[in-house]
XYZ file of C-alpha atoms in Angstrom:
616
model
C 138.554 89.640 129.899
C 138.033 88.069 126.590
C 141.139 85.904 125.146
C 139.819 85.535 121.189
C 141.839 84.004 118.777
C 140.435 82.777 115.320
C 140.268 79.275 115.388
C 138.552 78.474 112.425
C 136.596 75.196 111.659
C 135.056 74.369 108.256
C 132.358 71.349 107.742
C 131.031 70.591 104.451
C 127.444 70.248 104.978
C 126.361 69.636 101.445
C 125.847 65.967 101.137
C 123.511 66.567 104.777
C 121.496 69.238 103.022
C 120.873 67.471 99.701
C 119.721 64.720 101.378
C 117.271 66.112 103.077
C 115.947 69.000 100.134
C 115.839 65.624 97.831
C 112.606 67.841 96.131
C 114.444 70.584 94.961
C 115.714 69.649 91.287
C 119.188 70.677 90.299
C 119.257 69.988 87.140
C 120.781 72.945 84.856
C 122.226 74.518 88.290
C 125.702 76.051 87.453
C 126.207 75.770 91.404
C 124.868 72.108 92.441
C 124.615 70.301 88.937
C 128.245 68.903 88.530
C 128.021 68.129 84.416
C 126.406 71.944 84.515
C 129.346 72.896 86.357
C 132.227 71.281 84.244
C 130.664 72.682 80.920
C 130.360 76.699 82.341
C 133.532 75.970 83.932
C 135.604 74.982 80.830
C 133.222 77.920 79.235
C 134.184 80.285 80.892
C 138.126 79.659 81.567
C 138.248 80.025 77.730
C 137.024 83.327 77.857
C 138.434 84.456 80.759
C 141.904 84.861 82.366
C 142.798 82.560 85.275
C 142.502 84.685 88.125
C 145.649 84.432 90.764
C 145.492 82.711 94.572
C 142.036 83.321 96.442
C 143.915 84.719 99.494
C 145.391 87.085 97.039
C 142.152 88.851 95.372
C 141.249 92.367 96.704
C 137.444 92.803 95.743
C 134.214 91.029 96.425
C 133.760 91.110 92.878
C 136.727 89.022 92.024
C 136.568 86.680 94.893
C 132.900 85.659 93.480
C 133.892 85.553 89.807
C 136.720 82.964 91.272
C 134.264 81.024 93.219
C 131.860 80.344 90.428
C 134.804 78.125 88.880
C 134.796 75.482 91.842
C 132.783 73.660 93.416
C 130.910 75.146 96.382
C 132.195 75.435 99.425
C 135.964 75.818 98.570
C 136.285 79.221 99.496
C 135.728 81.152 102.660
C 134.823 84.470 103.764
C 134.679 85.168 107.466
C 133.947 87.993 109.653
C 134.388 88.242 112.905
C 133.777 91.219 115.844
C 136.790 92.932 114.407
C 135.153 92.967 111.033
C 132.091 95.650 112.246
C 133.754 96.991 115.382
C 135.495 100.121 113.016
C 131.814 101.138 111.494
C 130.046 104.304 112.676
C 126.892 102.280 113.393
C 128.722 100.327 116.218
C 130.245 103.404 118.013
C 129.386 106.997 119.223
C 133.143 108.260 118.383
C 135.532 108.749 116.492
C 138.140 108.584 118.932
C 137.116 105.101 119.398
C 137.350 103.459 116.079
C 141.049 104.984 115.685
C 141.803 103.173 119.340
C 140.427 100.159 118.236
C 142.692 100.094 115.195
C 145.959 97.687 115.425
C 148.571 99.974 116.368
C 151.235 98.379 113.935
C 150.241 97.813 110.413
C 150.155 94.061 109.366
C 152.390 93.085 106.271
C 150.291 93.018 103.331
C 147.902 95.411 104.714
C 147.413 98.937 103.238
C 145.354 101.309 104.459
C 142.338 101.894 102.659
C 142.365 105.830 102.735
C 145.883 105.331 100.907
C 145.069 103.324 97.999
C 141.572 104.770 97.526
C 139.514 101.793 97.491
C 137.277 99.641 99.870
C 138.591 97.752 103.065
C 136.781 94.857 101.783
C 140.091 93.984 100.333
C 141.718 93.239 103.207
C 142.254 89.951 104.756
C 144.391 88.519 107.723
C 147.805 86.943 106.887
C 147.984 84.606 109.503
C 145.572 81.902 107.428
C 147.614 78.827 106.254
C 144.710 78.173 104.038
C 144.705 80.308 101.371
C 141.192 79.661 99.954
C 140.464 81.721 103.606
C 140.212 85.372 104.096
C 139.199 87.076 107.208
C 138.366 90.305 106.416
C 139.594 93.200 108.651
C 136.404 95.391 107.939
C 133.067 94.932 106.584
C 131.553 97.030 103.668
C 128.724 96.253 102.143
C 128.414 96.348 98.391
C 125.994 96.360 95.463
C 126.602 92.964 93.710
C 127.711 92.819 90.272
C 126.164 91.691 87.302
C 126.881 88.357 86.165
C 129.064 87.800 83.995
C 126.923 86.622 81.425
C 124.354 89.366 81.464
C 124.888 92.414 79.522
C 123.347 95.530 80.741
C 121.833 98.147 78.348
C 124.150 101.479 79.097
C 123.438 105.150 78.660
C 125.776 108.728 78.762
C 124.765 109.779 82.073
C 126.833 113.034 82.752
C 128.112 113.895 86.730
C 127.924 117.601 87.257
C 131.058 116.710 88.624
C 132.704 115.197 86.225
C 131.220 116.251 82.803
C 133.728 113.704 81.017
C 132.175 110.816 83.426
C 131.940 107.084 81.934
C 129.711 105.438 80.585
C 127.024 103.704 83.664
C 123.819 100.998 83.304
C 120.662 102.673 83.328
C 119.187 101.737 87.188
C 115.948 99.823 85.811
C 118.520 97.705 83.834
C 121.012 97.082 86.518
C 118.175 95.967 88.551
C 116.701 93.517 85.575
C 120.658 92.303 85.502
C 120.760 91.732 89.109
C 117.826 90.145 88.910
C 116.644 92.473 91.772
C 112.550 93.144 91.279
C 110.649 95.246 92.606
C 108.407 94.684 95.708
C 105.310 93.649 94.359
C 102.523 92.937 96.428
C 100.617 90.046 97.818
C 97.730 90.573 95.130
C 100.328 90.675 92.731
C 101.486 87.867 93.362
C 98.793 85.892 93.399
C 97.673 87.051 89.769
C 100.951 85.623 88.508
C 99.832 82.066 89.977
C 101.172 82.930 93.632
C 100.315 81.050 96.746
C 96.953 82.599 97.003
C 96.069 82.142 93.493
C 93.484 80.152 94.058
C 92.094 82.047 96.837
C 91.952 84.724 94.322
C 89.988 83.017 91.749
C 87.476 81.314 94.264
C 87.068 85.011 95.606
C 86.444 86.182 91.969
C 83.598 83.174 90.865
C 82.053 83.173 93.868
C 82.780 85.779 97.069
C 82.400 88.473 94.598
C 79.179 87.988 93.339
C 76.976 87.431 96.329
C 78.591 91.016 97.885
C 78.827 93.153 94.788
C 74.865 93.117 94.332
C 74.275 97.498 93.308
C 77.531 97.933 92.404
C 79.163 99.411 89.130
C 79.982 95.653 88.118
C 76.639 94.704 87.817
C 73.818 92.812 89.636
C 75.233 89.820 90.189
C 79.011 90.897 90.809
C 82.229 90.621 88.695
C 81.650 87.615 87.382
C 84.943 86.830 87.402
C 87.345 89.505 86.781
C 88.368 92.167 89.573
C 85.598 93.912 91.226
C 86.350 97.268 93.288
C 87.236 95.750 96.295
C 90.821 93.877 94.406
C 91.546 96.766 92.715
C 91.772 98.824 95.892
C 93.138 95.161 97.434
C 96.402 96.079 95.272
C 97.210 99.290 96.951
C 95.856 98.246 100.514
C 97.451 94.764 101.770
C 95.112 94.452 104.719
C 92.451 94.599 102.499
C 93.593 91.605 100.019
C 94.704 89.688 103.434
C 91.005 89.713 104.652
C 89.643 89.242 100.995
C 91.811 86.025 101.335
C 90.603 85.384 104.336
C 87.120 84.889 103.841
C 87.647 83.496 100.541
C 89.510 80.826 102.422
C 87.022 80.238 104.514
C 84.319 79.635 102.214
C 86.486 77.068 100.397
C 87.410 75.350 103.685
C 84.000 74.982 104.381
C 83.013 73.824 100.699
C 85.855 71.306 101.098
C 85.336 70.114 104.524
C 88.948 70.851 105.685
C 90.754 73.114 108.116
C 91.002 77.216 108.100
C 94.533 76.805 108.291
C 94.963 79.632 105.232
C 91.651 81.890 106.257
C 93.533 81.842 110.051
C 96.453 82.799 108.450
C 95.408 85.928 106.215
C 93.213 87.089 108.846
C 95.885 87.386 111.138
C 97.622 89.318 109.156
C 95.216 91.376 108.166
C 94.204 92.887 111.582
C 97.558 93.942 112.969
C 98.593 95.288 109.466
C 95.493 97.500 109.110
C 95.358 98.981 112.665
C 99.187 99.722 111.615
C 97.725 101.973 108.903
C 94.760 103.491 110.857
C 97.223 106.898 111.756
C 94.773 109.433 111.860
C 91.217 110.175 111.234
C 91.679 110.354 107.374
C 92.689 107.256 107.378
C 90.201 105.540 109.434
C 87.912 107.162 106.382
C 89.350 106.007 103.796
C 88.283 103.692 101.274
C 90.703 100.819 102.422
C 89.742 101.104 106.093
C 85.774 100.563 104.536
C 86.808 97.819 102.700
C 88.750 95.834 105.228
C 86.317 96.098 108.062
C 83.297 94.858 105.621
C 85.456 92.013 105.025
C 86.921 91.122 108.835
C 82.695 91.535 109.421
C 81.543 89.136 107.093
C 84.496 86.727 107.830
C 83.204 87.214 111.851
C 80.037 86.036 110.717
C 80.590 83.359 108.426
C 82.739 81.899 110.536
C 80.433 82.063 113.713
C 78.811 78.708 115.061
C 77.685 79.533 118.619
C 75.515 82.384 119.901
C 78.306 83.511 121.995
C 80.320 83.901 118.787
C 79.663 87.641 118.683
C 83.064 88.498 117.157
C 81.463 90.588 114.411
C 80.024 93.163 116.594
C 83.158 95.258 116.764
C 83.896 95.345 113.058
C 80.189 96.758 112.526
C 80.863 99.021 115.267
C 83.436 100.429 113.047
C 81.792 100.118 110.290
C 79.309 102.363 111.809
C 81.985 104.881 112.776
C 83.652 104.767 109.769
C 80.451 105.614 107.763
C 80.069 108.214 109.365
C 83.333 109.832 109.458
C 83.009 108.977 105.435
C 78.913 110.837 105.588
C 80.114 114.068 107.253
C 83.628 114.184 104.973
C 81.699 113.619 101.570
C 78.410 114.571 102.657
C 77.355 110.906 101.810
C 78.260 107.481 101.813
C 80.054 107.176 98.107
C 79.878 103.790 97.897
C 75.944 103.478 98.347
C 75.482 99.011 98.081
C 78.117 99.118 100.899
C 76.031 100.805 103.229
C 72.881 99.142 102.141
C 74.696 96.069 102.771
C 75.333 96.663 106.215
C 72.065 97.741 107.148
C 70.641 94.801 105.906
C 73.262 92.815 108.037
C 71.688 94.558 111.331
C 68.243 94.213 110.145
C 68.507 91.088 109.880
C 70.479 89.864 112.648
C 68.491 92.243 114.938
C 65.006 90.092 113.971
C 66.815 87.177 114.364
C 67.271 88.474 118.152
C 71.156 88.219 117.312
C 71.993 92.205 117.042
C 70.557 95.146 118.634
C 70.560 96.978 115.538
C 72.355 100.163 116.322
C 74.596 100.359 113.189
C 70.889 101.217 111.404
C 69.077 103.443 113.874
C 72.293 105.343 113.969
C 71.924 105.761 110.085
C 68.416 106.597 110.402
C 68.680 108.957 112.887
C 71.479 110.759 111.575
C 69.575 110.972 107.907
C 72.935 108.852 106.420
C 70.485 106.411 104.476
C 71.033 107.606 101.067
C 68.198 107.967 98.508
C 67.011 105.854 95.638
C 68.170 109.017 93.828
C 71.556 108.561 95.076
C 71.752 105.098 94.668
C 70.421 105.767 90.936
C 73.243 108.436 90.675
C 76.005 106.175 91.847
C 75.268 103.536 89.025
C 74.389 106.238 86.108
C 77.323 105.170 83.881
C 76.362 101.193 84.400
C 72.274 101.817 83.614
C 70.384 101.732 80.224
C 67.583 103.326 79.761
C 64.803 101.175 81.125
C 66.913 100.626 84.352
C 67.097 103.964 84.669
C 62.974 105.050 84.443
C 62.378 101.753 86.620
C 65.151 101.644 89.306
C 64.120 104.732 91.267
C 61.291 103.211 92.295
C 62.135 99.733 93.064
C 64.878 101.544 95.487
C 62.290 103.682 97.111
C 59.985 100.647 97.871
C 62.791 98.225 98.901
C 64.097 101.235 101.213
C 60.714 101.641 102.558
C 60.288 98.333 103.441
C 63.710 98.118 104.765
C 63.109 101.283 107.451
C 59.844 99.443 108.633
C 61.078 96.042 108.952
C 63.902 97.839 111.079
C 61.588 99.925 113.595
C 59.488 95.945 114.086
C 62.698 94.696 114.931
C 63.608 97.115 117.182
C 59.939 96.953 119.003
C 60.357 93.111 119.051
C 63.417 93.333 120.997
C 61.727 96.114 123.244
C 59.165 93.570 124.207
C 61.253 90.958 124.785
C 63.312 93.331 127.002
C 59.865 93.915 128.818
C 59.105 90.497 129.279
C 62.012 89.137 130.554
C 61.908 92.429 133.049
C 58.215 91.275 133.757
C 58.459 87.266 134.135
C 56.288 87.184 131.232
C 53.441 88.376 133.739
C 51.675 90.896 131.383
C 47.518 89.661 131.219
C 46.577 88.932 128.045
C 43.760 91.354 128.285
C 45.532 93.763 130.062
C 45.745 97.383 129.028
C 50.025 96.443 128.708
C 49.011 94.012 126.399
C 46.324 95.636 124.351
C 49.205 98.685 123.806
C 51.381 96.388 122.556
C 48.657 95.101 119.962
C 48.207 98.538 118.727
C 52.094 99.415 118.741
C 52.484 95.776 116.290
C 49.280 96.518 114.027
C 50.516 100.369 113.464
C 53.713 98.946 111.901
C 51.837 95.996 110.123
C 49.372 98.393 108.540
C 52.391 100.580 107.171
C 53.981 98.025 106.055
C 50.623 97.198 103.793
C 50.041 100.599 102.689
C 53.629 101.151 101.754
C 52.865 97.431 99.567
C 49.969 98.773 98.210
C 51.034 102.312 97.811
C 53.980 101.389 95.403
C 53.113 98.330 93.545
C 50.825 100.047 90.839
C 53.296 102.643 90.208
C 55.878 100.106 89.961
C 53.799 97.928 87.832
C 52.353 100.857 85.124
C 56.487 101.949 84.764
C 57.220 98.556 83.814
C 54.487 98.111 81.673
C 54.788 94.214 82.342
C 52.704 91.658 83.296
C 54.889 90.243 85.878
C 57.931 91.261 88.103
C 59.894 88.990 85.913
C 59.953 91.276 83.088
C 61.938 93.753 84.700
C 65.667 94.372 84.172
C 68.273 91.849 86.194
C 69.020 94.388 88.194
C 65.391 96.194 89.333
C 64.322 92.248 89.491
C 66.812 91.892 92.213
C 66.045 94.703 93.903
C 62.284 94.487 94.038
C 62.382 90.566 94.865
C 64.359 91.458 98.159
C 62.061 93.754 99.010
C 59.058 91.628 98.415
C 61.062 88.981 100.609
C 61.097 91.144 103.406
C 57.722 92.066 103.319
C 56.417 89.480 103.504
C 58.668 87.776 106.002
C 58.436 91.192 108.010
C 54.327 90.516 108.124
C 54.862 86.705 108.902
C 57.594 87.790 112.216
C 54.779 90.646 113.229
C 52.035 88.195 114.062
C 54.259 85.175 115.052
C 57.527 86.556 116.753
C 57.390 89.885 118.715
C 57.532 87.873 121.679
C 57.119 84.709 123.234
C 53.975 82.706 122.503
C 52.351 85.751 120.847
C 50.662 83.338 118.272
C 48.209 82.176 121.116
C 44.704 83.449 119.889
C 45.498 84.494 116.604
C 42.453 85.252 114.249
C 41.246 84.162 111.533
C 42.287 87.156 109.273
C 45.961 87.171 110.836
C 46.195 83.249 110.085
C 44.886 84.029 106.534
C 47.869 86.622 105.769
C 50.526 84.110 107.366
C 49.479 80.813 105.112
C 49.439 83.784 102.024
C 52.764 85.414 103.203
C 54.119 81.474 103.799
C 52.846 80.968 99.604
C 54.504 83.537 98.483
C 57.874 83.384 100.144
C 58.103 79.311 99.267
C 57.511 80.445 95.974
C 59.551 83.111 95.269
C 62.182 81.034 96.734
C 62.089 78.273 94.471
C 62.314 80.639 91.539
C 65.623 81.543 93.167
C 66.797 78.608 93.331
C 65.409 77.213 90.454
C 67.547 79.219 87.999
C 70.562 79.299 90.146
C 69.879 82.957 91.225
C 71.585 81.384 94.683
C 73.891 84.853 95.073
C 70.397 86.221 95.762
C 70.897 85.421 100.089
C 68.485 87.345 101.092
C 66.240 84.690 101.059
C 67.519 82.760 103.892
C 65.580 84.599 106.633
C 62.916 84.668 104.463
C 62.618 81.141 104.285
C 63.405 80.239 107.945
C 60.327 82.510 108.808
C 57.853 80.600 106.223
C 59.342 77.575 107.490
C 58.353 78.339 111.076
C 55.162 80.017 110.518
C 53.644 76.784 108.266
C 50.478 74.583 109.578
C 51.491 72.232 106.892
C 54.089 69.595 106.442
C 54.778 69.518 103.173
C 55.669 73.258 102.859
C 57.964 72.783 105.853
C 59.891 69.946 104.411
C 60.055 72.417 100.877
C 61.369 75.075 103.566
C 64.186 72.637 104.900
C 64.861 71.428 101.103
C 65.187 75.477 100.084
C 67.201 75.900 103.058
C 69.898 73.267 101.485
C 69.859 74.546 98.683
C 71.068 77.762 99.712
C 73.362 76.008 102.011
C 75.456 74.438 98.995
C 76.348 77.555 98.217
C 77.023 79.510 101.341
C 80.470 80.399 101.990
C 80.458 80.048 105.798
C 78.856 78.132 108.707
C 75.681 80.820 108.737
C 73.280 79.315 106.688
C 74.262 75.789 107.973
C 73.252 76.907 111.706
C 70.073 78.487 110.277
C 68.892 75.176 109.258
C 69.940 73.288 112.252
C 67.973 76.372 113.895
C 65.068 75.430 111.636
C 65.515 71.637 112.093
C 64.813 72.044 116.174
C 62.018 74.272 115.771
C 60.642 71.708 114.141
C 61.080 68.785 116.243
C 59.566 71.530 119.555
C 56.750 71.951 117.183
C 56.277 68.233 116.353
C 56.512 67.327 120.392
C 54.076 70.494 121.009
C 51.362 69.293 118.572
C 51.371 66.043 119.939
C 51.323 67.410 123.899
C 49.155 70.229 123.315
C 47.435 70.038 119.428
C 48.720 72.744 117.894
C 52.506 74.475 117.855
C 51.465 78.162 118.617
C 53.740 77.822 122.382
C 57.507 77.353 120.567
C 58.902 80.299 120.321
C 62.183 80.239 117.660
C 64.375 82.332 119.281
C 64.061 80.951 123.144
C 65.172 77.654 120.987
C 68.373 79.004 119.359
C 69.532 80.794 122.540
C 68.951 77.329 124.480
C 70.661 75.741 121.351
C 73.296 78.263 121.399
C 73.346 78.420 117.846
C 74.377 81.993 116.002
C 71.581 82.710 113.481
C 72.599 86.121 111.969
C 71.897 85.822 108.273
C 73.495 88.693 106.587
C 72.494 88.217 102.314
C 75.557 86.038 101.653
């Protein structure tokens, strides 16, 4: 048995609170600036009646007009269990709320049903204080306008009530009530938000090292929204892992903590698995988006080989993709599938990925071709891009699909040494398989190199590869990148120690391959093409493969280069990768007189360092 009688105690906190919020200015503040206060005071009492005793007033609105004439805290408002215990929300009869009512009527009370109008009129009489009310029920009310905003009006005529009043149009009420509408986190941050510099770092530099094919451009959006915000608007987990990763990078450039990439990345998982209802919307655009994102953020933010965070969100890539192939027939958004595949190409010769995402995709025929891709960009393309580009696609996609089937017969061979011991004779008819298997793929590789170059070269009608169009020149210098780094992995990393007994000829094409690569590279970086990371790998492999000093030590310089502008930790642990290769190699030479025994990847699993380079 409860005994409750109000017994009502009233502390002033103010001086505690302004004390400690001695940031916030006040200054202007008809509330908390007193000289503010005495002049709208004295304003408005000379335009305005004096209203009678606070205990006295019968609607919210007065009781607020009378309070903005004192200082705060002179009047009170209280509820109590009585106040909610007559609404429908707080019982399951009607029976009930008429037992709960007094039985008696108070003085001063009338019913509500009788005069017509709210019960938020009504207070207890048995306050002494009469700048208290207690009220007997609780209805809540739209807020008025203050009083010195004027609302726009219209006619609006009740079917009702055809000779209805005059009411505010709703979008001015809301303007006057300075009620907005939700806008969202994107939003937001365009108007100089919290995130707005996450925003702009995502714009100037995220942007442009993932937008590479896309209908902004080679070299992204320099700087205004790409396709990924404008979908970012309409999807918030989408903008939260944009933010994400943009907040990473900038962490990283800045040497301080995640604290904001933890934070939007957080919020960006729960709220899109929230969204993920049904199979449509696992295919939607959004869903594409965010998981490209939450992958690349995964990777970038990987240090250790047991960092494998990222494989899920490519697993989901991979069934979103298709989902998205069998729906549209295709992959729409053609540079986000390439993309990906070059993510698990790469990380799957680096011995980091097994590279399912792109034998699924080749073996379901979801690749799209250079057609396609040409298709997709038809709007964006002038005419030379558009007699050159087919062909530039076909040779970088050819390249691709062979670099992919070496990777996946490297890590078969691996597989079969480790099941082995490494016990297969070098003569052995095991071994001398596995020589054919690698010099079938090496030779297509060359005739696919050989096969497209003069066409390539008699469309452009050049002298060079750097007379073709931004975009083609991107296109075709990735694909030269991974030829060659493709030839250089063949005869040095398929497995373990497989540089033992090399020929002349094969020794000949890696010092050529390690030319060209070094080369290439410091064009890249030479004229700030750095949102070209393909080159990475690339680089690590010439690095590796070099008899000479100085070209390593132009390797390691390349590999800084590109690390100045990375947005995450992968680059960084490919040079530390490529730093301990070459201290095995150094201690090799000197033990044995030559470094053909260190084998890169047994180093970075002993080193436990995460070396999946991914273009970024």
């Amino acid at each position: 048995m409860c005994d409750y009688s109000p017994r009502l105690i009233f502390r002033d906190d103010t001086p505690r609170v302004i004390e400690r919020m001695q940031e916030v200015s006040v200054e202007g503040s008809n509330v908390w600036d007193p000289q503010q206060r005495v002049e709208e005071r004295t304003r408005r009492r000379s335009s305005e009646d004096l209203l009678p005793p606070f205990n006295s007033l019968t609607t919210d609105e007065e009781r607020e007009r009378q309070a903005e004439l004192q200082s705060p805290g002179t009047y009170h408002v209280v509820v109590n269990h009585e106040s909610f215990q007559s609404l429908p929300e707080y019982t399951e009869e009607p029976s009930i709320i008429s037992s709960r009512r007094p039985s008696l009527p108070i003085p001063g009370i009338e019913d509500e049903n009788e005069r017509g109008i709210p019960a938020l009129k009504i207070q207890t009489t048995d306050i002494d204080d009469p700048n208290v009310i207690i009220l007997r029920k609780f209805e809540d009310c739209v807020r008025r306008i203050p009083s010195s905003t004027t609302a726009k009006t219209t006619k609006v005529i009740s079917p009702q009530n055809p000779g209805s009043a005059t009411v505010a149009l709703a979008d001015d009420l809301t303007t006057a009530l300075g009620i907005t509408s939700p806008q969202s986190p994107l939003q937001a941050a365009r108007r100089g938000g919290h995130d707005a510099r996450l925003l702009d770092h995502y714009r100037k530099f995220i942007s442009p090292k993932i937008v590479h094919l896309s209908q902004q451009g080679p070299y992204g959006s320099g700087g205004i929204e790409d396709s990924f915000e404008q979908k970012a608007d309409e999807f918030p987990p989408l903008y939260h892992a944009m933010m994400a990763l943009s907040a990473l990078s900038l962490a990283h450039r800045d040497g301080a903590q995640n604290v904001d990439a933890l934070q939007h990345y957080q919020q960006a998982l729960p709220s899109l698995n929230a969204t993920l209802k049904s199979t449509s919307d696992l295919s939607s655009d959004g869903a594409l988006f965010t998981n490209l994102f939450l992958l690349l953020y995964e990777i970038a933010a990987a240090t250790h080989s047991g960092d494998d965070l990222w494989s899920p969100h490519l697993n989901q890539l991979l069934t979103i993709i298709s989902l998205r192939c069998q729906r549209f027939g295709h992959e729409p958004y053609t540079f986000i599938l390439w993309f990906v595949c070059i993510i698990d190409t790469t990380a799957l010769l680096s011995s980091s990925g097994n590279g399912q995402f792109v034998q699924t995709i080749l073996d379901n025929d979801f690749l799209p071709m250079s057609s396609l891709a040409v298709d997709s960009l038809l709007e964006s393309l002038n005419p030379k891009e558009r007699e050159i580009l087919p062909p530039v696609l076909r040779f970088n996609q050819q390249i691709f699909v062979l670099a992919s089937q070496i990777g996946h017969l490297a890590r078969e061979l691996r597989a079969e040494d480790y099941a082995t011991n490494n016990m297969l004779s070098a003569g052995g008819i095991d071994m001398i398989e596995r020589y054919n298997r690698i010099a079938e793929l090496r030779r297509a590789l060359r005739h696919t190199w050989t096969s497209s170059m003069p066409s390539i070269a008699l469309m452009r009608g050049m002298d060079n590869a750097s007379d073709l169009q931004p975009r083609a020149l991107g296109v075709f210098e990735q694909a030269c990148a991974l030829f060659r780094a493709t030839i250089i992995f063949s005869h040095t990393s398929m497995y373990a120690a497989q540089r033992v007994g090399t020929g002349p000829d094969s020794i000949e094409e890696i010092a050529f391959c390690v030319r060209e690569t070094l080369k290439l590279a410091q064009s890249v970086v030479n004229f700030q093409r750095t949102q070209l990371r393909f080159m990475a790998f690339p680089i690590f492999m010439a690095g590796f493969a070099s008899d000479h000093n100085n070209e390593k030590m132009l390797a390691l310089e390349l590999m800084r280069s590109l690390e100045e502008e990375s947005m995450g930790l992968n680059t960084s642990m490919i040079r530390k990768l490529l730093e301990s290769v070459y201290e095995r190699q150094s201690d090799s030479l000197i033990n044995t007189g030559h470094s053909y025994m260190v084998d890169w990847v047994e180093i970075m699993a002993e080193k436990g360092l995460q070396a999946v380079n991914f273009g970024i």
